[in-house]
Short mmCIF file of C-alpha atoms and ligand atoms in Angstrom, two decimals:
data_model
loop_
_atom_site.label_atom_id
_atom_site.label_comp_id
_atom_site.label_asym_id
_atom_site.label_seq_id
_atom_site.Cartn_x
_atom_site.Cartn_y
_atom_site.Cartn_z
CA MET A 1 0.00 0.00 0.00
CA SER A 2 1.47 3.35 -0.95
CA PRO A 3 1.61 6.01 1.74
CA HIS A 4 -0.94 7.91 -0.31
CA THR A 5 -3.55 5.20 0.08
CA PRO A 6 -5.90 5.84 2.99
CA GLN A 7 -6.51 2.97 5.40
CA ASP A 8 -10.23 3.56 5.58
CA PRO A 9 -12.51 4.21 2.59
CA ARG A 10 -15.08 6.07 4.66
CA ARG A 11 -15.76 9.79 4.46
CA ALA A 12 -15.34 11.85 7.61
CA LEU A 13 -16.35 15.22 9.02
CA VAL A 14 -13.99 16.84 11.55
CA LEU A 15 -15.25 19.32 14.11
CA PHE A 16 -12.60 21.91 13.45
CA SER A 17 -12.44 24.98 15.65
CA GLY A 18 -8.95 26.18 14.79
CA GLY A 19 -7.54 25.12 18.16
CA GLN A 20 -4.75 22.68 18.86
CA ASP A 21 -6.91 19.66 19.62
CA SER A 22 -9.16 19.92 16.60
CA THR A 23 -6.16 20.47 14.32
CA VAL A 24 -4.59 17.24 15.59
CA CYS A 25 -7.96 15.57 14.93
CA LEU A 26 -7.92 16.92 11.37
CA ALA A 27 -4.44 15.47 10.77
CA TRP A 28 -5.52 12.18 12.35
CA ALA A 29 -8.53 11.99 10.03
CA LEU A 30 -6.50 12.95 6.94
CA SER A 31 -4.00 10.20 7.69
CA ARG A 32 -6.80 7.66 7.83
CA TYR A 33 -9.91 8.40 5.76
CA ALA A 34 -10.41 8.66 2.02
CA HIS A 35 -12.21 11.97 2.20
CA VAL A 36 -12.33 14.54 5.00
CA GLU A 37 -14.44 17.66 5.36
CA THR A 38 -14.36 20.19 8.20
CA ILE A 39 -17.05 22.02 10.13
CA GLY A 40 -16.83 24.98 12.47
CA PHE A 41 -19.36 26.90 14.53
CA ASN A 42 -19.73 30.57 15.09
CA TYR A 43 -21.57 30.72 18.39
CA GLY A 44 -20.71 34.25 19.42
CA GLN A 45 -17.36 33.35 20.96
CA ARG A 46 -16.00 36.40 22.70
CA HIS A 47 -12.98 36.16 20.45
CA VAL A 48 -13.68 34.90 16.98
CA ILE A 49 -9.94 34.89 16.37
CA GLU A 50 -10.01 31.09 16.56
CA LEU A 51 -12.32 30.99 13.55
CA THR A 52 -9.89 33.09 11.52
CA CYS A 53 -7.20 30.45 12.18
CA ARG A 54 -9.24 27.75 10.44
CA PRO A 55 -8.62 28.59 6.75
CA VAL A 56 -4.97 29.40 7.52
CA LEU A 57 -4.52 25.96 9.09
CA ARG A 58 -6.29 24.17 6.25
CA GLU A 59 -4.05 25.92 3.72
CA ALA A 60 -0.88 25.27 5.70
CA ILE A 61 -1.68 21.56 6.05
CA THR A 62 -2.56 21.28 2.35
CA ALA A 63 0.69 22.96 1.34
CA GLN A 64 2.88 20.97 3.72
CA PHE A 65 1.31 17.53 3.27
CA PRO A 66 0.59 16.81 -0.41
CA GLN A 67 -0.36 13.23 0.47
CA TRP A 68 -3.30 14.63 2.47
CA ALA A 69 -4.23 17.55 0.23
CA GLY A 70 -6.32 15.45 -2.17
CA ARG A 71 -8.41 14.08 0.67
CA LEU A 72 -9.32 17.43 2.19
CA GLY A 73 -12.76 18.48 1.00
CA GLU A 74 -15.12 21.30 1.79
CA ASP A 75 -15.22 23.44 4.88
CA HIS A 76 -18.57 24.26 6.50
CA LEU A 77 -19.11 27.15 8.89
CA LEU A 78 -22.43 27.18 10.73
CA ASP A 79 -23.89 30.18 12.46
CA LEU A 80 -25.00 29.08 15.94
CA ARG A 81 -25.08 32.47 17.55
CA VAL A 82 -28.47 31.53 18.93
CA LEU A 83 -26.45 29.83 21.69
CA GLY A 84 -25.73 33.30 23.03
CA GLN A 85 -29.41 33.52 23.94
CA ILE A 86 -29.23 30.49 26.21
CA SER A 87 -25.83 30.97 27.80
CA ASP A 88 -24.39 33.51 30.13
CA THR A 89 -20.73 32.79 30.27
CA ALA A 90 -17.33 34.35 29.93
CA LEU A 91 -17.10 33.14 26.35
CA THR A 92 -20.04 35.17 25.21
CA ASP A 93 -19.96 38.27 27.39
CA ASP A 94 -17.35 40.21 29.30
CA ARG A 95 -17.47 38.35 32.59
CA LYS A 96 -14.25 37.10 34.08
CA ILE A 97 -13.51 33.39 33.71
CA GLU A 98 -13.84 31.70 37.08
CA MET A 99 -14.79 28.36 38.59
CA SER A 100 -18.34 27.95 39.78
CA ALA A 101 -19.54 25.94 42.77
CA ASN A 102 -20.01 22.71 40.78
CA GLY A 103 -16.36 22.76 39.75
CA LEU A 104 -17.00 23.75 36.14
CA PRO A 105 -15.55 26.93 34.69
CA ASN A 106 -18.20 29.55 33.95
CA THR A 107 -17.24 29.24 30.27
CA PHE A 108 -19.35 26.10 30.33
CA VAL A 109 -22.34 26.16 27.99
CA PRO A 110 -24.57 23.29 29.10
CA GLY A 111 -24.57 20.50 26.54
CA ARG A 112 -22.77 22.58 23.96
CA ASN A 113 -20.99 19.62 22.40
CA LEU A 114 -24.23 17.70 22.08
CA ILE A 115 -25.59 20.59 20.05
CA PHE A 116 -22.46 20.87 17.91
CA LEU A 117 -22.36 17.13 17.23
CA SER A 118 -26.04 17.00 16.34
CA PHE A 119 -25.59 19.79 13.79
CA ALA A 120 -22.44 18.13 12.50
CA ALA A 121 -24.27 14.82 12.11
CA ALA A 122 -27.02 16.48 10.08
CA VAL A 123 -24.45 18.08 7.78
CA ALA A 124 -22.55 14.77 7.56
CA TYR A 125 -25.72 12.91 6.61
CA ARG A 126 -26.47 15.34 3.82
CA ARG A 127 -22.88 15.21 2.56
CA GLY A 128 -22.64 11.41 2.61
CA LEU A 129 -20.12 11.38 5.46
CA SER A 130 -20.41 8.62 8.05
CA VAL A 131 -17.69 9.42 10.58
CA LEU A 132 -17.59 12.39 12.93
CA VAL A 133 -14.19 13.20 14.39
CA ALA A 134 -14.02 15.45 17.43
CA GLY A 135 -11.38 16.47 19.95
CA MET A 136 -13.20 15.85 23.21
CA CYS A 137 -10.99 14.61 25.98
CA GLU A 138 -11.68 13.25 29.44
CA THR A 139 -8.13 13.13 30.66
CA ASP A 140 -6.62 16.47 31.10
CA TYR A 141 -8.83 19.31 31.82
CA SER A 142 -12.48 19.67 31.81
CA GLY A 143 -15.15 18.43 34.04
CA TYR A 144 -17.34 19.02 31.02
CA PRO A 145 -19.88 16.19 31.14
CA ASP A 146 -20.62 16.53 27.42
CA CYS A 147 -16.96 15.64 26.68
CA ARG A 148 -17.08 12.33 28.47
CA ASP A 149 -16.68 9.09 26.63
CA ASN A 150 -19.94 7.63 27.93
CA THR A 151 -21.88 10.72 26.85
CA LEU A 152 -20.45 10.49 23.36
CA LYS A 153 -21.02 6.75 23.06
CA ALA A 154 -24.66 7.33 23.96
CA LEU A 155 -24.87 10.16 21.44
CA GLN A 156 -23.36 7.97 18.73
CA VAL A 157 -26.17 5.50 19.24
CA ALA A 158 -28.80 8.25 19.35
CA LEU A 159 -27.54 9.89 16.14
CA SER A 160 -27.32 6.59 14.27
CA LEU A 161 -30.82 5.60 15.33
CA GLY A 162 -32.28 9.06 14.83
CA MET A 163 -31.01 9.28 11.26
CA ASP A 164 -31.40 5.58 10.56
CA SER A 165 -27.86 5.57 9.22
CA PRO A 166 -24.65 4.50 10.94
CA MET A 167 -22.77 7.49 12.29
CA THR A 168 -19.45 6.68 13.95
CA LEU A 169 -18.14 9.18 16.46
CA GLU A 170 -14.35 9.08 16.79
CA THR A 171 -12.55 10.94 19.57
CA PRO A 172 -8.85 10.21 19.11
CA LEU A 173 -7.80 12.46 21.99
CA MET A 174 -10.22 11.04 24.56
CA TRP A 175 -7.61 9.36 26.76
CA LEU A 176 -4.59 11.51 25.95
CA ASP A 177 -3.15 14.27 28.08
CA LYS A 178 -1.81 17.41 26.43
CA ALA A 179 1.74 16.07 26.26
CA GLN A 180 0.46 12.96 24.49
CA THR A 181 -1.51 15.16 22.10
CA TRP A 182 1.75 16.85 21.03
CA ALA A 183 3.28 13.38 20.69
CA LEU A 184 0.36 12.27 18.50
CA SER A 185 0.68 15.23 16.13
CA ASN A 186 4.40 14.61 16.00
CA ALA A 187 3.76 10.97 15.07
CA LEU A 188 1.23 12.01 12.40
CA GLY A 189 3.12 14.82 10.74
CA GLY A 190 6.45 15.27 12.50
CA ALA A 191 8.01 18.60 13.31
CA GLU A 192 6.31 20.16 10.27
CA LEU A 193 2.86 19.51 11.70
CA ASN A 194 3.84 20.60 15.20
CA ASP A 195 5.26 23.82 13.76
CA ILE A 196 1.96 24.51 12.00
CA ILE A 197 0.06 23.83 15.22
CA GLN A 198 2.38 25.99 17.27
CA GLU A 199 2.20 28.90 14.88
CA HIS A 200 -1.39 28.87 13.66
CA THR A 201 -3.68 27.31 16.26
CA HIS A 202 -5.27 29.43 18.92
CA SER A 203 -5.97 28.50 22.54
CA CYS A 204 -5.88 31.75 24.53
CA TYR A 205 -9.19 32.67 26.16
CA LEU A 206 -8.29 36.35 25.93
CA GLY A 207 -7.72 36.23 22.17
CA ASP A 208 -4.18 37.48 22.64
CA ARG A 209 -1.87 36.63 19.72
CA SER A 210 0.68 39.35 20.40
CA LYS A 211 3.02 37.37 22.67
CA ARG A 212 5.11 34.50 21.36
CA HIS A 213 6.10 31.56 23.56
CA SER A 214 7.78 28.24 22.85
CA TRP A 215 4.30 26.64 22.78
CA GLY A 216 2.61 29.21 20.54
CA LEU A 217 0.93 32.60 20.75
CA GLY A 218 -1.16 33.73 23.72
CA CYS A 219 -1.35 35.85 26.84
CA GLY A 220 0.49 33.19 28.86
CA GLN A 221 -1.73 33.79 31.90
CA CYS A 222 -5.24 32.48 31.24
CA PRO A 223 -6.24 28.86 32.00
CA ALA A 224 -6.11 27.89 28.32
CA CYS A 225 -2.60 29.29 27.90
CA GLU A 226 -1.45 27.67 31.14
CA LEU A 227 -2.78 24.30 30.03
CA ARG A 228 -1.12 24.60 26.64
CA GLN A 229 2.18 25.65 28.18
CA LYS A 230 2.16 22.81 30.71
CA GLY A 231 1.34 20.25 28.04
CA HIS A 232 4.10 21.46 25.77
CA GLU A 233 6.66 21.47 28.59
CA ALA A 234 5.63 17.96 29.61
CA TRP A 235 5.98 16.76 26.02
CA LEU A 236 9.48 18.23 25.72
CA LYS A 237 10.41 16.65 29.04
CA ASN A 238 9.14 13.26 27.85
CA LEU A 239 11.35 13.63 24.77
CA GLU A 240 14.42 14.09 26.97
CA THR A 241 13.64 10.97 29.01
CA PRO A 242 15.05 7.92 27.22
ZN1 LIG B 301 -4.24 33.24 27.27
#
């Protein structure tokens, strides 16, 4: 089998926000499926800067990885700003990000990923795509209940039944910590892919892309920057350990 032959003939849709995790998911899908499309959501994020990273990342990956370029299909951007009407969080207004009594950050939009995945599944159905790839993760960070493996397994069943068509939900990062996520992108696309991720993905909650660090651009202070920094440092440390 030539390296240009995908392992899996199915067609996939990647939930692609322009952040680190979803970019690794995109590379993972491109290394595996015959055809890959991307979907993003504008839900009134306080900083839409992440969305502006998406086409830049798609172009950078296409240019750097010709073996993947032919598999990358359309991009879809859905307007879900209606979510702003049912959430009151730091992502959608100017409140400070803090932890609430139940241990969840106040950026939490209840069930947000269920909504995103349901919209993605409807688009996938119409486009003849049968795999959804998403970057949810139980390991590292969130207490977000809509990121948990059991939640997503249940949703996979519900979507497949509700559309009477098999819809596989793949979450390649589910059991990885942030250091392992860097290791995965390195395994998929080497230093070239990690350079693209470092330079063009956005994590910072404050939308700051003016300060450069070894792990990328961001304020360096907010929880998202801290998490990214820690993960990158841990990855580098793992590399040093024989
Ligand atoms: Zn930040």
